[in-house]
Amino acid sequence: RGTVTDIFLPMMMHKAVTHSDWTWFRSFAMVHHGAAIEPIRAKLHATSRAFEEERAKGFTGMSKESIARFLDLTVAVDPAPAGASDLQEEYRQGLLALSVVVVLVLLIACANVANLMTAQAAARAREMALRVSIGAGKWRIVQLVLVESACLAILASAIGAVFAAWSAPYVIGQINPPDNPARLDLPLDWRVLTFSLALTLGVMVLLGVVPALRASSVRPASALKGGQNPHGRQRLMHGLIAAQVAFCFIVLFVAGLFGATFDRLSHRPMGFAPDRLLAVDAVTVGAQPPVYWEQVAQHLRTVPGVERVALAGWPLLAGRSWNGFVSINGAPPGPVMAYFLNVSAGWVETMRLELVAGHDLQPGDTAPGAAIVNQAFVKQFCAGINPLGVQFAKQEALYKIIGVVRDAPYENIRDSVPAVVYVPLATRGPSGMQPVGRATFMVRTASANPLALAATLRREVGRARSEFRVSNISSQLEIVEAQTVRERLLAVLALFFAGVALLLAAIGLYGVLDYGVQQRRREIGIRMAIGAQAGDIARRITAQVFTMVGLGAVIGIAVGMAAVRYVEALLYEVRGNDPWMLAAPGVAIVCAALLASIPAVRRAVRIDPAETLRGD
């Protein structure tokens, strides 16, 4: 799911089927209707275990603990209707978290509209009293309010549908790496329309019935005399304010966690310079000797705009890996694996990977033989000794450390840097130099836009040797940014919903404060007539609301800290109990509350006592 396949090939055409150490495939099974899945899974697991145990008998240089960990695997059987999709696995948890955020924003909107409709019902108490006085029945009043609610809901839904039609393709566009676009069909079909209509009607009934019943239960004599008691409504509205603030705090808190994760992941030290760097993936018609690859690299160095060219098995952070257990100076292999990457002479300088000790690979170096390691390798395997000159073995291959470079992310930018060994691309086998069928030319350009040279490099590779073809060209920055696609999407969407939540909460606070000023107009006029100052008036009309804001924030902090463990797997170097993560939502809510209170306070302090009392 999420991808489109253009060409299907027999599985036996893949070179990995003859390798005993590749487990890259998925198996699909059609089971009989009603068959129990667990017995099938157990039988498949037993078969897989027996196969792996037989294969492990040929492992040399591995400790018993390492072999036991290798065999400690379980066959998983999953339902197939949803498809086998890495896209689902990567985004499922993040989208569930966003779904909770969306529900919270919806609840904020519901509480907001409920408050505003309650205030509107209070403001229209005299109107409703007049309608009842001239013969309008209870059902007629309910019908009037529900129709008004329906008009509001339909208008809002229409605006939302237009926004959704634009935003859905935009969201999908955010998860489209250049070399692996997501193919998702998002039709506006009957299911989407039915769900949207049901949700709209449900919210309308939920929010419209209570104000409608309140409006229909008005007492004409009391309302026309201005004797309605507002305290019952105010208690309900203040409770909804506390709920809004609590929901808003949680949304802002989660958005802050996602935003901080994306920021810290995007600014993680790379250890190398990804700017102005192109990764030119190439394949050959039949594997070619390493000298031919070097000839093509030498030709690319003559292309105008090219500063340096080196070869690698694949770019860093391309999602590929090659690992194995190593033994140091003849000692038994340890339980931690080292990761490997084939590179050519000059690769360290081309990547601008700082050389800490020793020297770079030389043009004549071959594998097995010379090797460069990173600082994580030194820390893991060479603690307390000078790494230069240390010999280590990977199975039968023997290497000697000639240089140490700074740590750089290897396969995944989210993971800690593993122990990495950079070995020569040119590999010597029993029958001589082994041919290479695919590799990547790492090209550092003089231009700030390296992709401007893509067409030229594609042409020049084939011109240098006719057996070579370019399969893909991407900038190293694109490769790095592709590693943060999920975090970017979560941050953008969460911050958008956080902005909506904060705006709705501010509108709700404004509505409640404005309603409070309207209901207490006579009281405010009397207080001002007997000498109350503007500060005292402002404090009296905002005290209860700001108390509810504080209560809602406290509830939000408690719920947020309790819920953060459910999204910890999506975070990077961010903790939910970080004081800044907790303080930022509170500061944002307080600022929104202060801004929302300004119009109500200005309206209150500008009340003319004489005019108010004369009117009453």
Coordinates of C-alpha atoms in Angstrom, one line a residue:
R1 CA 0.0 0.0 0.0
G2 CA 1.1 3.5 -0.8
T3 CA 3.3 2.5 -3.8
V4 CA 2.6 1.6 -7.4
T5 CA 4.5 -1.2 -9.0
D6 CA 5.1 -0.9 -12.8
I7 CA 7.1 -4.2 -13.5
F8 CA 6.8 -7.6 -11.8
L9 CA 9.6 -10.1 -12.0
P10 CA 10.0 -13.7 -10.8
M11 CA 11.5 -13.7 -7.3
M12 CA 14.2 -16.1 -8.5
M13 CA 15.7 -13.3 -10.6
H14 CA 16.7 -11.5 -7.3
K15 CA 20.4 -12.3 -6.5
A16 CA 19.5 -12.5 -2.8
V17 CA 17.7 -15.9 -3.2
T18 CA 21.1 -17.6 -3.4
H19 CA 22.4 -15.8 -0.2
S20 CA 22.0 -17.6 3.1
D21 CA 22.1 -14.3 5.1
W22 CA 19.4 -12.3 3.4
T23 CA 15.9 -12.2 4.9
W24 CA 14.4 -9.5 2.8
F25 CA 11.1 -11.2 1.6
R26 CA 7.5 -11.3 2.8
S27 CA 5.4 -14.4 2.3
F28 CA 1.7 -14.3 1.5
A29 CA -0.5 -17.2 2.4
M30 CA -4.1 -17.9 1.4
V31 CA -5.7 -19.8 4.3
H32 CA -9.0 -21.8 4.4
H33 CA -12.0 -20.0 5.6
G34 CA -12.4 -20.3 9.3
A35 CA -8.9 -21.8 9.8
A36 CA -7.2 -20.9 13.1
I37 CA -4.2 -18.6 12.5
E38 CA -2.1 -19.4 15.6
P39 CA -1.4 -23.1 14.7
I40 CA -0.3 -22.0 11.2
R41 CA 1.9 -19.3 12.7
A42 CA 3.4 -21.8 15.2
K43 CA 4.2 -24.3 12.4
L44 CA 5.8 -21.6 10.3
H45 CA 7.8 -20.4 13.3
A46 CA 9.1 -23.9 14.0
T47 CA 10.1 -24.3 10.3
S48 CA 11.9 -20.9 10.3
R49 CA 13.6 -21.7 13.6
A50 CA 14.9 -25.0 12.4
F51 CA 16.2 -23.4 9.2
E52 CA 18.0 -20.6 11.1
E53 CA 19.5 -23.1 13.6
E54 CA 20.9 -25.1 10.7
R55 CA 22.3 -22.0 9.1
A56 CA 23.8 -20.8 12.4
K57 CA 26.0 -24.0 12.5
G58 CA 28.1 -22.4 9.8
F59 CA 28.7 -19.1 11.7
T60 CA 32.3 -18.7 12.7
G61 CA 33.8 -16.2 15.1
M62 CA 30.4 -15.5 16.9
S63 CA 29.8 -16.0 20.6
K64 CA 27.0 -18.2 21.8
E65 CA 25.2 -15.2 23.2
S66 CA 25.3 -13.5 19.8
I67 CA 24.0 -16.6 18.1
A68 CA 21.2 -16.9 20.7
R69 CA 20.2 -13.3 20.0
F70 CA 20.2 -14.0 16.3
L71 CA 17.9 -17.0 16.8
D72 CA 15.6 -15.2 19.2
L73 CA 13.1 -14.2 16.5
T74 CA 9.4 -14.8 16.1
V75 CA 7.4 -15.2 12.9
A76 CA 4.6 -12.7 12.7
V77 CA 1.4 -13.3 10.9
D78 CA -0.6 -10.2 10.0
P79 CA -4.0 -9.8 8.2
A80 CA -3.4 -9.0 4.5
P81 CA -6.5 -6.8 3.6
A82 CA -4.7 -3.6 4.6
G83 CA -1.6 -4.6 2.6
A84 CA 2.0 -4.9 3.6
S85 CA 3.2 -1.3 3.9
D86 CA 6.2 0.3 5.4
L87 CA 4.2 3.6 5.1
Q88 CA 1.5 2.3 7.5
E89 CA 4.1 1.0 10.0
E90 CA 6.0 4.3 10.0
Y91 CA 3.0 6.7 10.3
R92 CA 0.4 4.6 12.2
Q93 CA 1.4 5.8 15.7
G94 CA 2.0 9.4 14.6
L95 CA -1.4 9.6 12.9
L96 CA -3.1 8.1 16.0
A97 CA -1.5 10.8 18.1
L98 CA -2.7 13.4 15.6
S99 CA -6.2 11.9 15.6
V100 CA -6.4 12.5 19.4
V101 CA -5.2 16.1 18.8
V102 CA -8.0 16.5 16.2
V103 CA -10.6 15.2 18.6
L104 CA -9.4 17.6 21.3
V105 CA -9.7 20.5 18.9
L106 CA -13.2 19.4 18.0
L107 CA -14.1 19.3 21.7
I108 CA -12.7 22.8 22.1
A109 CA -14.8 23.9 19.2
C110 CA -17.8 22.2 20.8
A111 CA -17.3 23.8 24.2
N112 CA -16.7 27.1 22.4
V113 CA -19.8 27.1 20.4
A114 CA -21.8 25.9 23.4
N115 CA -20.6 28.9 25.4
L116 CA -21.3 31.3 22.6
M117 CA -24.8 29.9 22.0
T118 CA -25.5 30.0 25.8
A119 CA -24.4 33.7 25.8
Q120 CA -26.5 34.3 22.7
A121 CA -29.6 32.7 24.3
A122 CA -29.1 34.9 27.4
A123 CA -28.8 38.0 25.1
R124 CA -32.0 37.0 23.3
A125 CA -34.0 36.2 26.5
R126 CA -36.3 39.2 26.0
E127 CA -36.8 38.3 22.3
M128 CA -37.8 34.8 23.2
A129 CA -40.0 36.1 26.0
L130 CA -41.8 38.3 23.5
R131 CA -42.2 35.4 21.1
V132 CA -43.8 33.3 23.9
S133 CA -46.0 36.2 24.9
I134 CA -47.5 36.5 21.5
G135 CA -48.2 32.8 21.2
A136 CA -45.1 30.9 20.1
G137 CA -45.1 27.4 21.5
K138 CA -42.2 25.6 23.1
W139 CA -41.6 23.4 20.0
R140 CA -41.6 26.5 17.7
I141 CA -38.8 28.1 19.9
V142 CA -36.8 24.8 19.8
Q143 CA -37.3 24.6 16.1
L144 CA -36.1 28.2 15.6
V145 CA -32.9 27.6 17.5
L146 CA -32.1 24.3 15.9
V147 CA -32.6 25.7 12.4
E148 CA -30.2 28.5 13.2
S149 CA -27.7 25.9 14.5
A150 CA -28.2 23.8 11.4
C151 CA -27.5 26.9 9.2
L152 CA -24.3 27.6 11.1
A153 CA -23.2 23.9 10.9
I154 CA -23.9 23.6 7.2
L155 CA -22.0 26.8 6.4
A156 CA -19.0 25.7 8.6
S157 CA -19.1 22.2 7.0
A158 CA -19.0 23.7 3.5
I159 CA -16.0 25.9 4.4
G160 CA -14.3 22.8 6.0
A161 CA -15.0 20.7 2.8
V162 CA -13.3 23.3 0.6
F163 CA -10.3 23.4 3.0
A164 CA -10.1 19.6 3.2
A165 CA -10.1 19.3 -0.6
W166 CA -7.1 21.6 -0.7
S167 CA -5.3 20.3 2.4
A168 CA -5.5 16.5 1.8
P169 CA -3.2 16.6 -1.3
Y170 CA -0.9 19.0 0.5
V171 CA -0.5 16.6 3.4
I172 CA 0.2 13.7 1.1
G173 CA 2.7 15.9 -0.7
Q174 CA 4.6 16.3 2.6
I175 CA 5.4 12.6 2.8
N176 CA 6.8 12.3 -0.8
P177 CA 10.5 11.8 -0.9
P178 CA 11.7 12.5 -4.5
D179 CA 12.7 8.8 -5.1
N180 CA 9.9 7.2 -3.2
P181 CA 6.6 9.1 -3.6
A182 CA 3.5 8.0 -1.7
R183 CA 0.6 6.9 -4.0
L184 CA -2.6 7.3 -2.0
D185 CA -6.1 7.6 -3.3
L186 CA -8.3 10.1 -1.4
P187 CA -11.7 10.1 -3.1
L188 CA -14.5 12.3 -1.8
D189 CA -16.8 9.3 -1.9
W190 CA -20.0 8.4 0.0
R191 CA -18.1 7.1 3.0
V192 CA -16.3 10.4 3.6
L193 CA -19.5 12.4 2.9
T194 CA -21.6 10.1 5.3
F195 CA -19.0 10.4 8.1
S196 CA -18.8 14.2 7.7
L197 CA -22.6 14.6 7.6
A198 CA -23.0 12.4 10.6
L199 CA -20.4 14.3 12.5
T200 CA -21.9 17.6 11.6
L201 CA -25.4 16.5 12.6
G202 CA -24.2 15.0 15.8
V203 CA -22.3 18.2 16.8
M204 CA -25.3 20.3 15.8
V205 CA -27.7 18.2 17.9
L206 CA -25.3 18.1 20.8
L207 CA -24.7 21.8 20.8
G208 CA -28.1 23.0 19.7
V209 CA -30.5 21.1 21.9
V210 CA -29.4 22.5 25.2
P211 CA -29.6 26.2 24.2
A212 CA -32.8 25.4 22.4
L213 CA -34.4 23.9 25.5
R214 CA -33.1 26.8 27.6
A215 CA -34.5 29.3 25.2
S216 CA -37.9 27.5 25.1
S217 CA -38.2 27.4 28.9
V218 CA -38.0 31.2 29.3
R219 CA -40.4 32.9 31.6
P220 CA -41.8 35.9 29.9
A221 CA -42.7 38.0 33.0
S222 CA -39.3 37.5 34.6
A223 CA -37.3 38.0 31.4
L224 CA -39.2 41.2 30.4
K225 CA -38.5 42.6 33.9
G226 CA -34.8 41.7 33.5
G227 CA -35.0 39.3 36.5
Q228 CA -33.3 36.3 34.9
N229 CA -30.6 34.9 37.2
P230 CA -27.4 34.6 35.2
H231 CA -25.4 32.6 37.8
G232 CA -26.6 29.2 36.6
R233 CA -25.5 30.0 33.0
Q234 CA -22.2 31.5 34.3
R235 CA -21.3 28.3 36.2
L236 CA -21.9 26.2 33.1
M237 CA -19.9 28.6 30.9
H238 CA -17.0 28.8 33.4
G239 CA -16.9 25.0 33.6
L240 CA -16.7 24.8 29.8
I241 CA -13.9 27.4 29.9
A242 CA -11.9 25.2 32.2
A243 CA -12.4 22.2 29.8
Q244 CA -11.4 24.3 26.8
V245 CA -8.2 25.4 28.5
A246 CA -7.3 21.9 29.6
F247 CA -7.9 20.5 26.0
C248 CA -6.0 23.5 24.6
F249 CA -3.0 22.9 26.9
I250 CA -2.8 19.3 25.9
V251 CA -2.9 20.2 22.2
L252 CA -0.2 22.9 22.6
F253 CA 1.9 20.5 24.7
V254 CA 1.8 17.8 22.1
A255 CA 2.5 20.3 19.3
G256 CA 5.5 21.6 21.3
L257 CA 6.9 18.1 21.7
F258 CA 6.5 17.4 18.0
G259 CA 7.9 20.8 17.0
A260 CA 10.9 20.4 19.3
T261 CA 11.6 16.9 18.0
F262 CA 11.6 18.1 14.4
D263 CA 13.8 21.1 15.2
R264 CA 16.4 19.0 17.1
L265 CA 16.4 16.2 14.6
S266 CA 16.8 18.8 11.7
H267 CA 19.7 20.4 13.5
R268 CA 21.4 17.3 14.6
P269 CA 25.2 17.4 13.9
M270 CA 25.9 15.4 10.8
G271 CA 29.6 15.1 11.1
F272 CA 29.9 15.8 7.4
A273 CA 28.8 18.6 5.0
P274 CA 25.7 17.6 3.1
D275 CA 25.4 20.9 1.2
R276 CA 26.6 21.0 -2.5
L277 CA 26.9 17.2 -2.5
L278 CA 25.3 14.9 -5.1
A279 CA 24.7 11.2 -4.8
V280 CA 24.9 9.7 -8.4
D281 CA 23.8 6.1 -8.2
A282 CA 25.1 4.0 -11.1
V283 CA 24.7 0.4 -12.3
T284 CA 26.6 -1.5 -15.0
V285 CA 25.8 -4.0 -17.7
G286 CA 27.4 -6.9 -15.8
A287 CA 29.7 -6.2 -12.9
Q288 CA 32.8 -4.2 -13.9
P289 CA 36.3 -4.1 -12.4
P290 CA 36.9 -1.4 -9.8
V291 CA 39.4 0.2 -12.1
Y292 CA 36.6 1.0 -14.6
W293 CA 34.7 2.7 -11.8
E294 CA 37.7 4.8 -11.0
Q295 CA 38.0 5.8 -14.6
V296 CA 34.5 7.1 -14.6
A297 CA 35.1 9.0 -11.4
Q298 CA 38.3 10.5 -12.9
H299 CA 36.2 11.6 -16.0
L300 CA 33.6 13.3 -13.7
R301 CA 36.3 15.3 -12.0
T302 CA 36.9 17.1 -15.3
V303 CA 33.3 18.2 -15.6
P304 CA 33.1 22.0 -15.1
G305 CA 31.5 22.8 -11.7
V306 CA 32.7 19.6 -10.1
E307 CA 35.1 20.0 -7.2
R308 CA 35.6 16.5 -6.0
V309 CA 34.4 13.0 -6.8
A310 CA 34.6 9.8 -4.7
L311 CA 32.9 6.4 -4.7
A312 CA 30.9 4.7 -2.0
G313 CA 28.7 1.6 -1.9
W314 CA 25.7 3.9 -1.1
P315 CA 25.2 7.3 0.4
L316 CA 25.1 7.8 4.2
L317 CA 21.5 7.8 5.5
A318 CA 20.2 6.0 2.4
G319 CA 18.6 3.4 4.6
R320 CA 21.0 0.6 3.7
S321 CA 23.4 -1.2 6.0
W322 CA 26.0 -3.9 6.1
N323 CA 27.1 -5.2 9.5
G324 CA 28.8 -8.1 11.2
F325 CA 30.6 -9.1 14.4
V326 CA 34.3 -8.3 14.7
S327 CA 37.1 -9.6 16.8
I328 CA 39.9 -7.3 17.9
N329 CA 43.6 -8.4 17.8
G330 CA 42.6 -12.1 17.7
A331 CA 40.2 -11.9 20.6
P332 CA 36.7 -13.6 20.4
P333 CA 34.1 -11.4 18.8
G334 CA 32.0 -9.3 21.1
P335 CA 28.2 -9.1 21.3
V336 CA 28.0 -5.7 19.5
M337 CA 28.0 -5.5 15.7
A338 CA 30.0 -3.1 13.7
Y339 CA 28.6 -1.5 10.5
F340 CA 30.6 -1.3 7.2
L341 CA 30.6 0.9 4.1
N342 CA 32.7 0.5 1.0
V343 CA 34.4 3.8 0.0
S344 CA 37.2 4.9 -2.3
A345 CA 40.3 7.0 -1.6
G346 CA 39.3 10.6 -1.2
W347 CA 35.8 9.8 0.1
V348 CA 36.5 11.3 3.6
E349 CA 37.7 14.6 2.1
T350 CA 34.8 14.7 -0.4
M351 CA 32.3 14.2 2.4
R352 CA 34.2 16.7 4.5
L353 CA 34.3 14.2 7.3
E354 CA 36.9 15.3 9.8
L355 CA 39.9 13.0 10.2
V356 CA 40.7 12.8 13.9
A357 CA 43.8 10.6 13.7
G358 CA 45.8 8.7 11.0
H359 CA 45.3 9.2 7.3
D360 CA 42.8 8.6 4.5
L361 CA 42.6 5.6 2.3
Q362 CA 45.2 5.6 -0.5
P363 CA 44.4 4.8 -4.2
G364 CA 46.1 1.4 -4.0
D365 CA 44.3 0.2 -0.8
T366 CA 42.0 -2.9 -1.1
A367 CA 39.7 -4.8 1.1
P368 CA 40.5 -6.7 3.2
G369 CA 43.3 -4.6 4.4
A370 CA 43.3 -0.9 5.4
A371 CA 40.2 0.5 7.2
I372 CA 39.1 3.8 8.7
V373 CA 36.8 3.7 11.7
N374 CA 34.7 6.2 13.5
Q375 CA 34.9 7.4 17.1
A376 CA 32.1 5.1 18.2
F377 CA 34.1 2.1 17.0
V378 CA 37.1 3.3 19.0
K379 CA 35.0 3.8 22.1
Q380 CA 33.3 0.4 21.7
F381 CA 36.3 -1.8 20.6
C382 CA 39.5 0.1 21.3
A383 CA 38.9 1.7 24.7
G384 CA 42.1 2.5 26.5
I385 CA 44.4 1.7 23.5
N386 CA 45.7 3.6 20.5
P387 CA 43.4 2.5 17.6
L388 CA 45.9 3.2 14.9
G389 CA 47.5 -0.1 13.8
V390 CA 44.9 -2.2 15.6
Q391 CA 43.9 -5.3 13.6
F392 CA 40.4 -6.7 13.7
A393 CA 38.7 -9.5 11.8
K394 CA 35.2 -9.9 10.3
Q395 CA 34.9 -13.6 9.9
E396 CA 38.0 -14.5 7.7
A397 CA 38.6 -10.9 6.5
L398 CA 41.4 -9.1 8.4
Y399 CA 41.7 -5.3 8.5
K400 CA 44.1 -2.8 10.0
I401 CA 43.0 0.6 11.3
I402 CA 44.8 3.4 9.5
G403 CA 42.6 6.4 10.4
V404 CA 39.8 7.6 12.7
V405 CA 37.1 10.0 11.7
R406 CA 34.4 11.8 13.6
D407 CA 31.0 10.1 14.1
A408 CA 28.4 10.6 11.4
P409 CA 24.9 9.1 11.2
Y410 CA 25.0 5.8 9.2
E411 CA 21.5 4.4 8.4
N412 CA 19.0 6.3 10.3
I413 CA 19.3 9.9 11.6
R414 CA 17.1 9.0 14.7
D415 CA 19.5 6.3 15.9
S416 CA 22.6 6.8 17.9
V417 CA 25.8 6.6 15.8
P418 CA 26.9 2.9 15.7
A419 CA 30.5 1.7 15.3
V420 CA 31.3 2.1 11.6
V421 CA 34.1 0.8 9.5
Y422 CA 34.9 2.4 6.1
V423 CA 36.7 -0.1 4.0
P424 CA 38.1 0.1 0.4
L425 CA 35.6 -0.3 -2.4
A426 CA 38.1 -2.4 -4.3
T427 CA 37.9 -5.9 -2.9
R428 CA 40.4 -8.6 -3.5
G429 CA 39.0 -12.2 -3.7
P430 CA 40.5 -15.6 -4.2
S431 CA 40.5 -15.1 -8.0
G432 CA 41.6 -11.5 -8.0
M433 CA 39.8 -8.1 -7.8
Q434 CA 36.0 -8.6 -7.5
P435 CA 33.9 -6.7 -10.0
V436 CA 31.4 -4.1 -8.8
G437 CA 27.9 -4.0 -10.3
R438 CA 26.5 -0.9 -8.5
A439 CA 27.9 2.0 -6.5
T440 CA 27.4 5.7 -5.9
F441 CA 29.5 8.6 -7.1
M442 CA 29.6 11.2 -4.4
V443 CA 30.1 14.5 -6.3
R444 CA 30.9 17.8 -4.5
T445 CA 30.0 20.7 -6.7
A446 CA 31.0 24.4 -6.8
S447 CA 27.3 25.5 -7.1
A448 CA 25.0 26.0 -4.2
N449 CA 22.4 24.1 -6.2
P450 CA 24.1 20.7 -7.0
L451 CA 21.0 19.4 -8.9
A452 CA 21.8 21.9 -11.7
L453 CA 24.5 19.4 -12.7
A454 CA 22.3 16.3 -12.6
A455 CA 21.6 16.2 -16.4
T456 CA 25.2 16.8 -17.2
L457 CA 26.5 14.1 -14.8
R458 CA 23.9 11.6 -16.1
R459 CA 25.2 12.1 -19.6
E460 CA 28.9 12.1 -18.7
V461 CA 28.7 8.8 -16.8
G462 CA 27.6 7.0 -20.0
R463 CA 30.0 8.9 -22.1
A464 CA 33.0 7.8 -19.9
R465 CA 32.1 4.2 -20.3
S466 CA 29.2 2.8 -22.3
E467 CA 28.6 -0.1 -19.7
F468 CA 27.6 2.4 -17.0
R469 CA 24.1 3.8 -16.4
V470 CA 22.8 6.3 -13.9
S471 CA 19.9 4.9 -12.0
N472 CA 19.2 7.8 -9.7
I473 CA 20.5 11.2 -8.8
S474 CA 19.7 13.0 -5.5
S475 CA 21.3 15.6 -3.4
Q476 CA 22.7 14.6 0.0
L477 CA 20.4 17.3 1.5
E478 CA 17.4 15.5 0.0
I479 CA 18.6 12.3 1.5
V480 CA 18.9 13.9 4.9
E481 CA 15.6 15.7 4.7
A482 CA 13.9 12.4 3.7
Q483 CA 14.9 11.1 7.1
T484 CA 12.8 13.7 8.8
V485 CA 9.6 13.5 6.7
R486 CA 7.5 12.0 9.4
E487 CA 8.7 14.5 12.0
R488 CA 8.1 17.4 9.7
L489 CA 4.6 16.3 8.9
L490 CA 3.7 15.7 12.6
A491 CA 5.2 19.1 13.5
V492 CA 3.4 21.0 10.8
L493 CA 0.0 19.5 11.4
A494 CA 0.3 19.6 15.2
L495 CA 1.3 23.2 15.2
F496 CA -1.6 24.0 12.8
F497 CA -4.1 22.4 15.1
A498 CA -2.4 24.1 18.1
G499 CA -3.0 27.4 16.4
V500 CA -6.6 26.6 15.8
A501 CA -7.1 25.4 19.4
L502 CA -5.5 28.6 20.8
L503 CA -7.7 30.7 18.5
L504 CA -10.8 28.9 19.5
A505 CA -10.0 29.1 23.2
A506 CA -9.3 32.8 22.9
I507 CA -12.7 33.3 21.1
G508 CA -14.4 31.3 23.8
L509 CA -12.8 33.4 26.6
Y510 CA -13.8 36.6 24.8
G511 CA -17.4 35.4 24.5
V512 CA -17.7 34.5 28.2
L513 CA -16.1 37.7 29.3
D514 CA -18.3 39.8 27.0
Y515 CA -21.4 37.9 28.3
G516 CA -20.3 38.6 31.9
V517 CA -20.1 42.3 31.2
Q518 CA -23.5 42.3 29.6
Q519 CA -25.1 40.5 32.6
R520 CA -23.3 42.6 35.2
R521 CA -23.9 45.9 33.5
R522 CA -26.1 47.3 36.2
E523 CA -23.7 46.1 39.0
I524 CA -20.8 47.7 37.2
G525 CA -22.7 51.0 36.8
I526 CA -23.5 51.1 40.5
R527 CA -19.9 50.3 41.5
M528 CA -18.6 53.0 39.3
A529 CA -21.2 55.5 40.6
I530 CA -20.0 54.9 44.2
G531 CA -16.3 55.4 43.2
A532 CA -14.9 52.0 42.0
Q533 CA -11.8 52.4 40.0
A534 CA -11.1 50.8 36.5
G535 CA -8.6 48.4 38.0
D536 CA -11.1 47.1 40.5
I537 CA -13.8 46.6 37.8
A538 CA -11.3 44.8 35.5
R539 CA -10.3 42.5 38.3
R540 CA -13.9 41.6 39.3
I541 CA -15.0 40.7 35.7
T542 CA -11.9 38.6 35.0
A543 CA -11.2 37.0 38.3
Q544 CA -13.5 34.0 37.9
V545 CA -12.6 33.4 34.3
F546 CA -8.9 33.5 35.0
T547 CA -9.4 31.1 37.9
M548 CA -11.0 28.7 35.5
V549 CA -8.1 29.2 33.1
G550 CA -5.6 28.3 35.9
L551 CA -7.7 25.3 36.8
G552 CA -7.8 24.1 33.2
A553 CA -4.1 24.6 32.9
V554 CA -3.4 22.5 36.0
I555 CA -5.7 19.7 34.6
G556 CA -3.9 20.0 31.2
I557 CA -0.5 19.6 32.8
A558 CA -1.6 16.5 34.7
V559 CA -3.2 14.9 31.7
G560 CA -0.3 15.8 29.4
M561 CA 2.4 14.4 31.7
A562 CA 0.4 11.2 32.1
A563 CA -0.2 10.8 28.3
V564 CA 3.4 11.7 27.1
R565 CA 4.5 8.1 27.4
Y566 CA 2.2 7.1 24.5
V567 CA 4.1 9.4 22.1
E568 CA 7.7 8.9 23.5
A569 CA 8.6 6.6 20.5
L570 CA 7.9 9.6 18.2
L571 CA 10.2 12.0 20.1
Y572 CA 13.9 12.8 19.7
E573 CA 15.9 14.3 22.6
V574 CA 12.7 15.8 24.1
R575 CA 11.2 14.9 27.4
G576 CA 7.7 15.5 28.5
N577 CA 8.7 16.7 32.0
D578 CA 11.0 19.4 30.6
P579 CA 10.0 22.7 32.3
W580 CA 10.2 24.6 29.0
M581 CA 7.8 22.1 27.3
L582 CA 5.3 22.6 30.2
A583 CA 5.8 26.4 30.5
A584 CA 5.3 27.2 26.8
P585 CA 1.7 26.1 26.5
G586 CA 0.8 27.9 29.8
V587 CA 2.4 31.1 28.6
A588 CA 0.6 30.9 25.3
I589 CA -2.8 30.4 27.0
V590 CA -2.2 33.2 29.5
C591 CA -1.3 35.6 26.6
A592 CA -4.4 34.5 24.6
A593 CA -6.5 35.0 27.7
L594 CA -5.1 38.5 28.3
L595 CA -5.7 39.5 24.7
A596 CA -9.2 38.1 24.8
S597 CA -10.0 40.0 28.0
I598 CA -9.0 43.4 26.6
P599 CA -12.2 44.2 24.7
A600 CA -14.4 43.1 27.6
V601 CA -12.5 45.2 30.1
R602 CA -12.5 48.2 27.8
R603 CA -16.3 47.8 27.4
A604 CA -16.8 47.5 31.2
V605 CA -14.7 50.5 32.2
R606 CA -16.4 52.7 29.6
I607 CA -19.9 52.1 31.0
D608 CA -21.6 55.3 31.8
P609 CA -23.2 54.8 35.3
A610 CA -25.8 57.5 34.8
E611 CA -27.0 56.2 31.4
T612 CA -27.0 52.6 32.7
L613 CA -29.0 53.4 35.8
R614 CA -31.4 55.7 33.9
G615 CA -32.0 52.9 31.3
D616 CA -32.7 50.4 34.0

